[in-house]
Amino acid sequence: MNLTLNRTDLIRSESLLDGAWVAASDGRRLEVINPATGDTIGQVPDCSAEDGRAAVDAAQRAFGLFRHTVARDRAALLMRWHALVLANAEDLARLMSLEQGKPLAESRTEVAYGASYISWFAEEAKRGGGDIIPEQHANHRLLVIKQPVGVVAAITPWNFPMAMLARKIAPAIAAGCAVVCKPAEDTPLTALAMAALLQEAGAPAGLVNVLTTSRERAAGLADTWLEDFRVRKISFTGSTPVGKHLARQSADTLKRLSLELGGNAPFIVFEDADLDAAVAGLMVAKFRNAGQTCICPNRVYVHQGVYERFIDKLAARVGSLTIGPATSGAEIGPLINARAVDKVESHLQDALGRGAKIVVGGGRHHCAEAPNGHFFTPTVVADVDASMRMSCEETFGPLVPVTPFSTDEEVIALANDTPYGLAAYFYSRDIDRVWQVAEAIEAGMVAVNDGALSTEIAPFGGIKESGYGREGSRYGLDEYLNIKYIRHGNLAARQPA
Ligand code: SIN
C-alpha cells in the first residue's frame, strides 16, 4: 500500500506547536517505517526536551483563555472534529494501517471506535455539573463546582494510535484543559493527521500540541513534562514499567495521573460453557491487532472436562487465520517491529523448554508478498503452567497458551495470581457461578460470555499494576476536572414568608 490519500495534506511531516507546523528546534528527524515491508513511509520531527518546554508554554497560554469557555462551545468544537474524523475516516485508516500494520478492516473499526469517544465527550462536556450541599446553618450555602485541571500531557501508544489519542484529548477538551501530546515513536503520522483535523475544526492555537519524537529522545521529552509544575495531569497508555516511572517522576509536582498499563488477562472456560461461543469470543479478544492489545487474553484456562474438545475447536479456527500486510485482506498483520517478534518467539521457546506443546502454528511467518515484514504465525500452545514466561508476562502477540484446571477455587486463584488486573473473560452458563466469579476476579473489567469489552460508554481501566484512572464513560470526564467546594457564609438568615 502506498502512502496515497484522498487528502494528501493529512500526511504531515512537522509537529503541531502553538498552532503552527514546525520542525524540531535542532532540525533532527525521525523515519516512520511500515512494519509489513520495512520501507520508510515518511519523516517527522525528532523533538527535544526544549521543544517540550515550548509546547507547555503554548498550552499554558491557551489554557488561560480556554478554561473560561462554556461547555456548549467546547462540545461544538468536539463535534466539528468528530465530523471531520468521520469524513476522512478512510484516509486515517490507511495511514494507520501503513505505519501500524493492522489490517485495513481493523483500522476502519478503530477510526469509528476513536470517533465514538469524541462524540461521547462532546455530550459529557455539557453534563459535567456540580453539586449543591444541603446547608447545616440557614445563613450558609455550600456548593461544589468542577474546573479543568490545567495542562494535560497525553502520552499515547502505537497499538491504537488513533483511538487512544481521541480517548485522551476529547475528555481534556470537554473539561476545558489544554494538551501537550507525545504519540508513540512508531506511529506518529496518525496522531499528526488527527491534530490537523482538530486544527481544521477550529481549535485555538496551543490548545493541543502534538510533538513527535524518537525512542531515544522520548524519555527526555517526557521528563520535561513530568518536572514542569504547569503540567497538572498525565494520561498515559503503555507499559507498567514506564507507568511506574511516570508516577515516580511526577511525585515532586503531585500531578493527577491516569495510567492504563499492561495486562495479563485470564480467559476461563468452565465445563458448562457454550464451547463454540467461547472459541468465537477468544478469537475476537485474542487476535485483534495480532494480539497486540493490553486487554487481550494472555492465559487461557479450560476445565479439564472440556479441555481436549475446546483445544480441537480452537486449533481449527486458529489454523485457518490468514496472515499478510494490511491491504491484503488478511486477518493477521505484522507485529510492530523485530523486537516484538523476538519476544513472542522467546516466550514460545521458554514454554516448549518447560514441557508445553504446540497444537497449531509455532514460529515466525515468512510472507512472500512482504518478505521483510515482522510476521508471527498464530499459535496455540497446550499444557502451559504458571512457571512459564507466557503465563507471567504480557506476550503482546498471536500466541494462545492453554492450561487445564479442575475446580473453581483453583482457577480463580490462578487467574488472580498476577500483579496485573486490567481485563478478564470467562464463559459459563451457571448463573450462581457467573456472579461468584465476576466478583472474585481481580480486574478492572470483566467480560462474561463475551469476547469484547471496549466501548466509549463503559469505564476502561485497571487495578493493581495495570494502573488507575478510567477512560470513557461518565467517569472519564472527572479525570480531567478538579473539584472545588465553595462556602458562602454570613448570608441573611431565611425569614418565614
Ligand atoms: C489497549 O490495548 O491499549 C486498548 C484497547 C482498547 O481500547 O480496546
Coordinates of C-alpha atoms and ligand atoms in Angstrom, one line a residue:
M1 CA 0.0 0.0 0.0
N2 CA 1.4 3.4 -1.0
L3 CA 1.0 6.5 1.0
T4 CA -1.6 7.9 -1.2
L5 CA -4.6 9.5 0.5
N6 CA -7.6 11.4 -0.8
R7 CA -6.3 14.4 1.2
T8 CA -2.5 14.5 0.9
D9 CA -2.4 17.4 3.4
L10 CA -3.2 14.9 6.1
I11 CA 0.3 13.4 5.7
R12 CA 2.1 15.8 8.0
S13 CA 5.9 15.9 8.4
E14 CA 6.0 18.5 11.1
S15 CA 4.8 18.7 14.7
L16 CA 2.0 21.0 15.8
L17 CA 3.2 23.6 18.3
D18 CA 1.2 26.6 19.2
G19 CA -1.0 26.4 16.1
A20 CA 2.0 26.1 13.7
W21 CA 3.5 23.2 11.9
V22 CA 7.2 23.1 12.9
A23 CA 10.4 21.1 12.7
A24 CA 12.3 20.1 15.8
S25 CA 14.2 23.1 17.1
D26 CA 17.5 21.4 16.3
G27 CA 16.2 20.0 13.0
R28 CA 16.5 16.3 13.9
R29 CA 14.2 14.0 12.1
L30 CA 12.8 10.5 12.6
E31 CA 11.9 7.9 10.0
V32 CA 8.5 6.2 10.0
I33 CA 8.6 2.6 9.0
N34 CA 6.0 0.3 7.5
P35 CA 6.2 -2.9 9.7
A36 CA 4.9 -5.1 6.9
T37 CA 7.7 -4.1 4.5
G38 CA 10.5 -2.3 6.4
D39 CA 10.1 0.6 4.0
T40 CA 10.3 4.2 5.1
I41 CA 7.0 5.8 4.6
G42 CA 7.7 9.3 6.0
Q43 CA 9.7 11.5 8.2
V44 CA 8.6 13.6 11.2
P45 CA 10.5 15.8 13.7
D46 CA 12.5 14.2 16.4
C47 CA 11.6 16.7 19.1
S48 CA 13.8 17.5 22.1
A49 CA 13.1 18.5 25.7
E50 CA 13.4 22.1 24.6
D51 CA 10.5 21.6 22.2
G52 CA 8.6 20.0 25.0
R53 CA 9.0 23.1 27.2
A54 CA 7.9 25.4 24.3
A55 CA 4.8 23.2 23.9
V56 CA 3.9 23.6 27.6
D57 CA 4.4 27.4 27.3
A58 CA 1.9 27.4 24.4
A59 CA -0.6 25.1 26.2
Q60 CA -0.4 27.2 29.3
R61 CA -1.2 30.3 27.3
A62 CA -4.1 28.6 25.5
F63 CA -5.4 27.2 28.8
G64 CA -5.6 30.8 30.2
L65 CA -8.3 31.5 27.7
F66 CA -9.9 28.1 27.1
R67 CA -10.6 27.5 30.7
H68 CA -13.2 30.3 30.5
T69 CA -15.1 28.8 27.5
V70 CA -18.6 27.4 28.1
A71 CA -19.4 23.7 27.8
R72 CA -21.6 24.2 24.8
D73 CA -18.8 25.8 22.8
R74 CA -16.3 23.0 23.7
A75 CA -18.9 20.4 22.7
A76 CA -19.4 22.2 19.4
L77 CA -15.6 22.1 18.8
L78 CA -15.5 18.4 19.5
M79 CA -18.5 17.7 17.3
R80 CA -16.8 19.5 14.4
W81 CA -13.6 17.4 15.0
H82 CA -15.8 14.3 15.1
A83 CA -17.4 15.2 11.8
L84 CA -14.0 15.7 10.1
V85 CA -12.7 12.5 11.5
L86 CA -15.6 10.6 10.0
A87 CA -15.4 12.5 6.7
N88 CA -11.7 11.5 6.5
A89 CA -12.1 8.0 8.0
E90 CA -10.7 6.1 5.1
D91 CA -7.5 8.3 4.9
L92 CA -7.0 7.9 8.7
A93 CA -7.5 4.1 8.4
R94 CA -5.0 3.9 5.5
L95 CA -2.4 5.9 7.4
M96 CA -2.8 3.8 10.5
S97 CA -2.5 0.5 8.6
L98 CA 0.6 1.7 6.9
E99 CA 2.5 2.7 10.0
Q100 CA 1.0 0.3 12.5
G101 CA 0.4 -2.8 10.3
K102 CA -3.1 -3.7 11.4
P103 CA -5.5 -5.0 8.6
L104 CA -7.3 -2.2 6.9
A105 CA -10.7 -3.5 8.2
E106 CA -9.4 -3.2 11.8
S107 CA -8.1 0.3 11.1
R108 CA -11.5 1.3 9.9
T109 CA -13.1 -0.1 13.0
E110 CA -10.6 1.8 15.1
V111 CA -11.4 5.1 13.5
A112 CA -15.1 4.5 14.3
Y113 CA -14.2 3.5 17.8
G114 CA -11.9 6.5 18.4
A115 CA -14.5 8.9 16.9
S116 CA -17.1 7.5 19.4
Y117 CA -15.0 8.9 22.2
I118 CA -15.0 12.3 20.6
S119 CA -18.8 12.4 20.3
W120 CA -19.3 10.9 23.7
F121 CA -17.2 13.6 25.4
A122 CA -18.9 16.3 23.4
E123 CA -22.1 15.2 25.1
E124 CA -20.4 14.7 28.5
A125 CA -18.9 18.3 28.3
K126 CA -22.5 19.5 28.8
R127 CA -23.1 17.2 31.8
G128 CA -20.1 17.9 33.9
G129 CA -22.2 19.6 36.5
G130 CA -21.6 20.1 40.2
D131 CA -23.5 19.8 43.5
I132 CA -25.4 21.8 46.0
I133 CA -24.9 20.5 49.5
P134 CA -27.8 21.0 51.9
E135 CA -26.7 23.6 54.4
Q136 CA -26.4 23.0 58.2
H137 CA -27.0 26.6 59.0
A138 CA -29.6 28.9 57.5
N139 CA -27.1 31.6 56.7
H140 CA -24.7 29.4 54.7
R141 CA -24.7 28.0 51.2
L142 CA -22.4 25.2 50.2
L143 CA -21.7 24.2 46.6
V144 CA -19.3 22.1 44.6
I145 CA -18.1 23.2 41.2
K146 CA -15.8 21.3 38.8
Q147 CA -12.9 23.1 37.0
P148 CA -10.4 21.9 34.4
V149 CA -7.2 20.5 35.9
G150 CA -5.0 22.6 33.6
V151 CA -2.4 21.5 31.1
V152 CA -2.6 17.7 30.4
A153 CA 0.3 15.6 29.0
A154 CA -1.1 12.8 26.8
I155 CA 1.3 10.0 26.0
T156 CA -0.2 7.6 23.6
P157 CA 0.7 4.1 22.4
W158 CA 1.4 2.6 19.0
N159 CA -1.2 -0.2 19.2
F160 CA -4.2 2.1 18.9
P161 CA -2.7 5.3 17.5
M162 CA -6.0 7.0 16.7
A163 CA -8.4 5.7 19.4
M164 CA -6.1 6.2 22.4
L165 CA -5.3 9.8 21.3
A166 CA -9.0 10.5 20.9
R167 CA -9.8 8.9 24.2
K168 CA -7.4 11.3 26.0
I169 CA -7.7 14.5 24.0
A170 CA -11.5 14.5 23.8
P171 CA -12.2 14.5 27.5
A172 CA -9.4 17.0 28.1
I173 CA -11.1 19.4 25.7
A174 CA -14.5 18.7 27.1
A175 CA -13.2 19.6 30.6
G176 CA -11.6 22.8 29.4
C177 CA -7.9 21.7 29.5
A178 CA -5.1 22.3 27.1
V179 CA -2.9 19.4 25.9
V180 CA 0.7 18.5 25.1
C181 CA 0.8 15.1 23.4
K182 CA 3.5 12.7 22.5
P183 CA 2.4 9.9 20.2
A184 CA 4.4 6.7 20.1
E185 CA 7.6 6.7 18.0
D186 CA 6.3 4.0 15.7
T187 CA 3.0 5.7 14.8
P188 CA 3.3 9.5 14.6
L189 CA 1.5 10.0 11.3
T190 CA -2.0 9.1 12.5
A191 CA -1.6 11.4 15.5
L192 CA -0.5 14.3 13.3
A193 CA -3.4 13.7 10.9
M194 CA -5.8 13.8 13.9
A195 CA -4.1 17.1 15.1
A196 CA -4.6 18.6 11.6
L197 CA -8.3 17.7 11.7
L198 CA -8.6 19.2 15.1
Q199 CA -7.0 22.4 13.9
E200 CA -9.3 22.5 10.9
A201 CA -12.2 22.1 13.3
G202 CA -11.2 25.4 14.9
A203 CA -9.1 24.5 17.9
P204 CA -7.3 27.6 19.1
A205 CA -3.5 27.8 18.7
G206 CA -1.7 26.0 21.5
L207 CA -4.8 24.2 22.8
V208 CA -3.5 20.8 21.5
N209 CA 0.2 20.5 20.7
V210 CA 1.5 17.2 19.2
L211 CA 5.2 16.6 19.3
T212 CA 6.7 13.6 17.6
T213 CA 10.0 12.2 19.0
S214 CA 12.3 9.1 18.7
R215 CA 12.6 6.3 21.2
E216 CA 16.0 7.8 22.1
R217 CA 14.6 11.2 23.0
A218 CA 11.2 10.2 24.3
A219 CA 12.3 9.9 28.0
G220 CA 14.0 13.4 27.9
L221 CA 10.9 15.0 26.4
A222 CA 8.5 13.2 28.9
D223 CA 10.8 14.1 31.8
T224 CA 10.5 17.8 30.9
W225 CA 6.7 17.5 31.3
L226 CA 7.0 15.5 34.5
E227 CA 9.2 18.1 36.1
D228 CA 7.1 21.1 34.9
F229 CA 4.7 22.2 37.6
R230 CA 2.4 23.7 34.9
V231 CA 1.6 20.2 33.6
R232 CA -1.1 19.2 36.1
K233 CA -2.1 15.8 34.7
I234 CA -0.5 12.9 32.8
S235 CA -2.6 10.5 30.9
F236 CA -0.6 7.5 29.7
T237 CA -1.3 4.2 28.0
G238 CA 1.6 1.9 27.8
S239 CA 3.8 -0.5 29.8
T240 CA 3.8 -0.9 33.6
P241 CA 7.5 -0.1 34.0
V242 CA 7.0 3.2 32.1
G243 CA 3.8 3.9 34.1
K244 CA 5.8 3.5 37.4
H245 CA 8.5 5.8 36.1
L246 CA 5.9 8.5 35.3
A247 CA 4.3 8.1 38.8
R248 CA 7.7 8.4 40.5
Q249 CA 8.9 11.3 38.4
S250 CA 5.7 13.3 38.7
A251 CA 5.6 12.9 42.5
D252 CA 7.5 16.1 43.2
T253 CA 4.9 18.2 41.5
L254 CA 2.0 15.9 42.6
K255 CA 0.3 15.6 39.2
R256 CA -3.0 13.8 38.6
L257 CA -2.3 10.6 36.8
S258 CA -4.4 8.2 34.6
L259 CA -2.3 5.1 33.9
E260 CA -3.6 2.5 31.6
L261 CA -0.8 -0.1 31.8
G262 CA 0.0 -3.7 31.0
G263 CA -2.3 -6.6 31.4
N264 CA -2.2 -10.4 31.7
A265 CA -5.8 -11.2 31.1
P266 CA -7.2 -14.6 32.1
F267 CA -9.8 -16.2 29.8
I268 CA -11.6 -19.0 31.6
V269 CA -13.8 -21.7 30.1
F270 CA -15.9 -23.6 32.6
E271 CA -17.2 -27.1 31.9
D272 CA -20.8 -25.7 31.5
A273 CA -19.7 -23.1 28.9
D274 CA -21.0 -22.9 25.3
L275 CA -17.7 -24.0 23.7
D276 CA -18.4 -22.6 20.3
A277 CA -19.3 -19.2 21.8
A278 CA -16.1 -19.4 23.9
V279 CA -13.9 -20.1 21.0
A280 CA -15.6 -17.3 19.0
G281 CA -15.1 -14.9 21.9
L282 CA -11.4 -15.9 22.3
M283 CA -10.7 -15.4 18.6
V284 CA -12.1 -11.9 18.8
A285 CA -10.4 -11.0 22.1
K286 CA -7.0 -12.6 21.3
F287 CA -6.4 -11.8 17.6
R288 CA -7.5 -8.2 17.4
N289 CA -4.4 -6.3 16.3
A290 CA -2.5 -9.6 16.1
G291 CA -2.6 -10.0 19.8
Q292 CA -1.1 -6.5 20.5
T293 CA -3.7 -5.2 22.9
C294 CA -3.5 -4.6 26.6
I295 CA -6.7 -6.4 27.2
C296 CA -6.2 -9.5 25.0
P297 CA -6.3 -12.8 26.8
N298 CA -2.8 -13.9 27.8
R299 CA -3.7 -17.0 29.8
V300 CA -6.5 -19.4 28.7
Y301 CA -7.7 -21.8 31.5
V302 CA -10.0 -24.6 30.3
H303 CA -11.8 -27.1 32.6
Q304 CA -10.3 -30.5 32.2
G305 CA -13.7 -32.0 31.3
V306 CA -13.8 -30.0 28.1
Y307 CA -10.1 -29.4 27.6
E308 CA -9.5 -31.6 24.5
R309 CA -12.7 -30.6 22.8
F310 CA -12.0 -26.9 23.3
I311 CA -8.5 -27.2 22.0
D312 CA -9.6 -29.0 18.9
K313 CA -12.2 -26.4 18.1
L314 CA -9.7 -23.6 18.8
A315 CA -7.0 -25.1 16.7
A316 CA -9.3 -25.4 13.7
R317 CA -10.1 -21.7 13.9
V318 CA -6.6 -20.5 14.6
G319 CA -5.1 -22.7 11.9
S320 CA -7.3 -21.1 9.3
L321 CA -6.3 -17.5 10.1
T322 CA -4.7 -15.7 7.1
I323 CA -1.5 -13.6 7.5
G324 CA -0.3 -10.7 5.4
P325 CA 0.1 -7.0 5.0
A326 CA -2.7 -4.6 5.9
T327 CA -4.3 -4.3 2.5
S328 CA -4.0 -8.0 1.5
G329 CA -7.4 -8.7 3.2
A330 CA -5.5 -11.0 5.7
E331 CA -6.8 -11.3 9.2
I332 CA -3.4 -11.1 10.9
G333 CA -0.9 -8.3 10.1
P334 CA 2.7 -7.9 11.1
L335 CA 3.9 -7.2 14.6
I336 CA 5.1 -3.7 15.2
N337 CA 8.8 -4.4 14.9
A338 CA 11.5 -7.1 15.1
R339 CA 11.8 -6.8 18.9
A340 CA 8.1 -7.7 19.2
V341 CA 8.6 -10.9 17.1
D342 CA 11.7 -11.8 19.2
K343 CA 9.6 -11.5 22.4
V344 CA 6.9 -13.8 21.2
E345 CA 9.5 -16.3 19.9
S346 CA 11.3 -16.3 23.3
H347 CA 8.0 -16.9 25.2
L348 CA 7.3 -19.8 22.9
Q349 CA 10.8 -21.3 23.3
D350 CA 10.7 -20.9 27.1
A351 CA 7.3 -22.8 27.3
L352 CA 8.5 -25.6 25.0
G353 CA 11.6 -26.0 27.0
R354 CA 9.4 -26.5 30.1
G355 CA 7.1 -29.1 28.7
A356 CA 4.4 -27.2 26.8
K357 CA 3.3 -28.5 23.4
I358 CA 2.5 -26.7 20.1
V359 CA -1.0 -27.5 18.9
V360 CA -1.0 -25.3 15.8
G361 CA 1.3 -22.7 14.4
G362 CA 4.6 -22.3 16.1
G363 CA 7.0 -19.7 14.8
R364 CA 7.8 -16.8 12.6
H365 CA 5.9 -16.4 9.4
H366 CA 7.5 -15.8 6.1
C367 CA 5.2 -13.7 3.8
A368 CA 6.2 -13.9 0.2
E369 CA 4.3 -10.7 -0.5
A370 CA 6.2 -8.8 2.2
P371 CA 9.5 -10.7 2.9
N372 CA 10.9 -8.1 5.3
G373 CA 7.7 -7.9 7.5
H374 CA 7.6 -8.8 11.1
F375 CA 5.1 -11.6 11.0
F376 CA 4.4 -14.4 13.5
T377 CA 2.2 -17.4 12.9
P378 CA -0.9 -17.5 15.1
T379 CA -0.1 -20.3 17.6
V380 CA -1.9 -22.4 20.2
V381 CA 0.3 -23.9 23.0
A382 CA -1.2 -26.6 25.3
D383 CA -0.2 -27.8 28.8
V384 CA 1.1 -24.4 29.8
D385 CA 1.7 -23.9 33.5
A386 CA 2.3 -21.0 35.8
S387 CA 6.1 -21.3 35.8
M388 CA 6.3 -20.3 32.1
R389 CA 7.1 -16.8 30.9
M390 CA 4.0 -16.6 28.8
S391 CA 1.8 -17.1 31.9
C392 CA 3.5 -14.3 33.9
E393 CA 4.5 -11.7 31.2
E394 CA 2.4 -9.9 28.6
T395 CA 3.3 -11.6 25.3
F396 CA 1.7 -9.0 23.0
G397 CA 1.5 -11.3 20.1
P398 CA -0.6 -14.0 18.4
L399 CA 0.2 -16.7 20.9
V400 CA -2.5 -18.6 22.9
P401 CA -1.3 -20.5 26.0
V402 CA -3.9 -23.1 27.3
T403 CA -3.8 -24.5 30.8
P404 CA -6.2 -27.2 32.2
F405 CA -7.9 -26.7 35.6
S406 CA -10.3 -28.7 37.8
T407 CA -12.0 -26.5 40.3
D408 CA -13.5 -23.0 40.5
E409 CA -11.3 -22.2 43.5
E410 CA -8.2 -23.3 41.7
V411 CA -8.9 -21.3 38.6
I412 CA -9.8 -18.1 40.5
A413 CA -6.5 -18.4 42.4
L414 CA -4.6 -18.9 39.1
A415 CA -6.4 -16.0 37.4
N416 CA -5.6 -13.6 40.3
D417 CA -2.0 -14.8 40.7
T418 CA -0.6 -11.8 38.8
P419 CA 0.4 -8.3 39.7
Y420 CA -1.8 -7.2 36.8
G421 CA -5.6 -6.5 36.9
L422 CA -6.8 -5.0 33.6
A423 CA -9.2 -7.3 31.8
A424 CA -10.6 -10.8 32.4
Y425 CA -13.0 -13.0 30.5
F426 CA -14.9 -16.2 31.3
Y427 CA -17.6 -18.4 29.9
S428 CA -20.2 -20.2 32.0
R429 CA -24.0 -20.8 31.9
D430 CA -24.4 -21.3 35.6
I431 CA -25.9 -18.1 37.0
D432 CA -24.5 -18.6 40.5
R433 CA -21.0 -19.2 39.2
V434 CA -21.2 -16.2 36.9
W435 CA -21.7 -13.8 39.9
Q436 CA -19.3 -15.6 42.2
V437 CA -16.5 -15.5 39.6
A438 CA -17.3 -12.0 38.3
E439 CA -17.0 -10.6 41.8
A440 CA -13.9 -12.7 42.8
I441 CA -11.8 -11.8 39.7
E442 CA -9.3 -9.0 40.4
A443 CA -9.6 -6.9 37.3
G444 CA -10.9 -3.5 36.3
M445 CA -13.0 -5.0 33.5
V446 CA -14.7 -8.5 33.3
A447 CA -16.4 -9.9 30.2
V448 CA -18.9 -12.7 30.9
N449 CA -19.7 -14.9 27.8
D450 CA -18.3 -12.1 25.6
G451 CA -15.0 -11.5 23.9
A452 CA -15.4 -7.7 23.6
L453 CA -15.1 -5.1 26.4
S454 CA -14.2 -1.9 24.6
T455 CA -16.8 0.8 24.2
E456 CA -16.9 4.6 24.8
I457 CA -19.9 4.1 27.2
A458 CA -18.1 2.0 29.8
P459 CA -15.2 2.8 32.1
F460 CA -11.9 1.4 30.7
G461 CA -9.1 0.8 33.1
G462 CA -7.4 -1.5 35.5
I463 CA -6.4 -2.2 39.1
K464 CA -3.2 -3.4 40.8
E465 CA -0.2 -2.9 38.5
S466 CA -2.4 -2.3 35.5
G467 CA -2.8 1.2 36.7
Y468 CA -5.5 3.6 37.8
G469 CA -7.9 6.1 36.4
R470 CA -10.8 5.4 34.0
E471 CA -11.2 6.4 30.3
G472 CA -14.5 6.8 28.6
S473 CA -18.0 6.6 30.2
R474 CA -19.5 9.1 32.6
Y475 CA -16.5 8.5 34.9
G476 CA -13.9 9.6 32.2
L477 CA -14.5 13.3 32.4
D478 CA -13.8 13.6 36.1
E479 CA -10.2 12.6 35.5
Y480 CA -9.7 16.0 33.9
L481 CA -11.6 18.1 36.5
N482 CA -10.8 19.4 39.9
I483 CA -13.5 19.6 42.5
K484 CA -13.9 22.9 44.3
Y485 CA -16.1 23.4 47.3
I486 CA -17.4 26.9 47.7
R487 CA -18.9 28.0 51.0
H488 CA -20.8 31.2 51.1
G489 CA -21.3 32.3 54.7
N490 CA -22.9 35.1 56.7
L491 CA -25.9 35.4 54.5
A492 CA -29.1 36.9 55.9
A493 CA -30.9 34.1 57.6
R494 CA -34.1 32.9 55.8
Q495 CA -37.2 34.6 57.1
P496 CA -40.6 33.0 57.0
A497 CA -42.7 34.5 54.2
Ligands
SIN1 C1 -5.2 -1.1 24.5 O1 -5.0 -2.2 24.2 O2 -4.4 -0.3 25.0 C2 -6.6 -0.5 24.4 C3 -7.6 -1.5 23.8 C4 -9.0 -0.9 23.7 O3 -9.3 0.2 23.9 O4 -9.8 -1.7 23.3

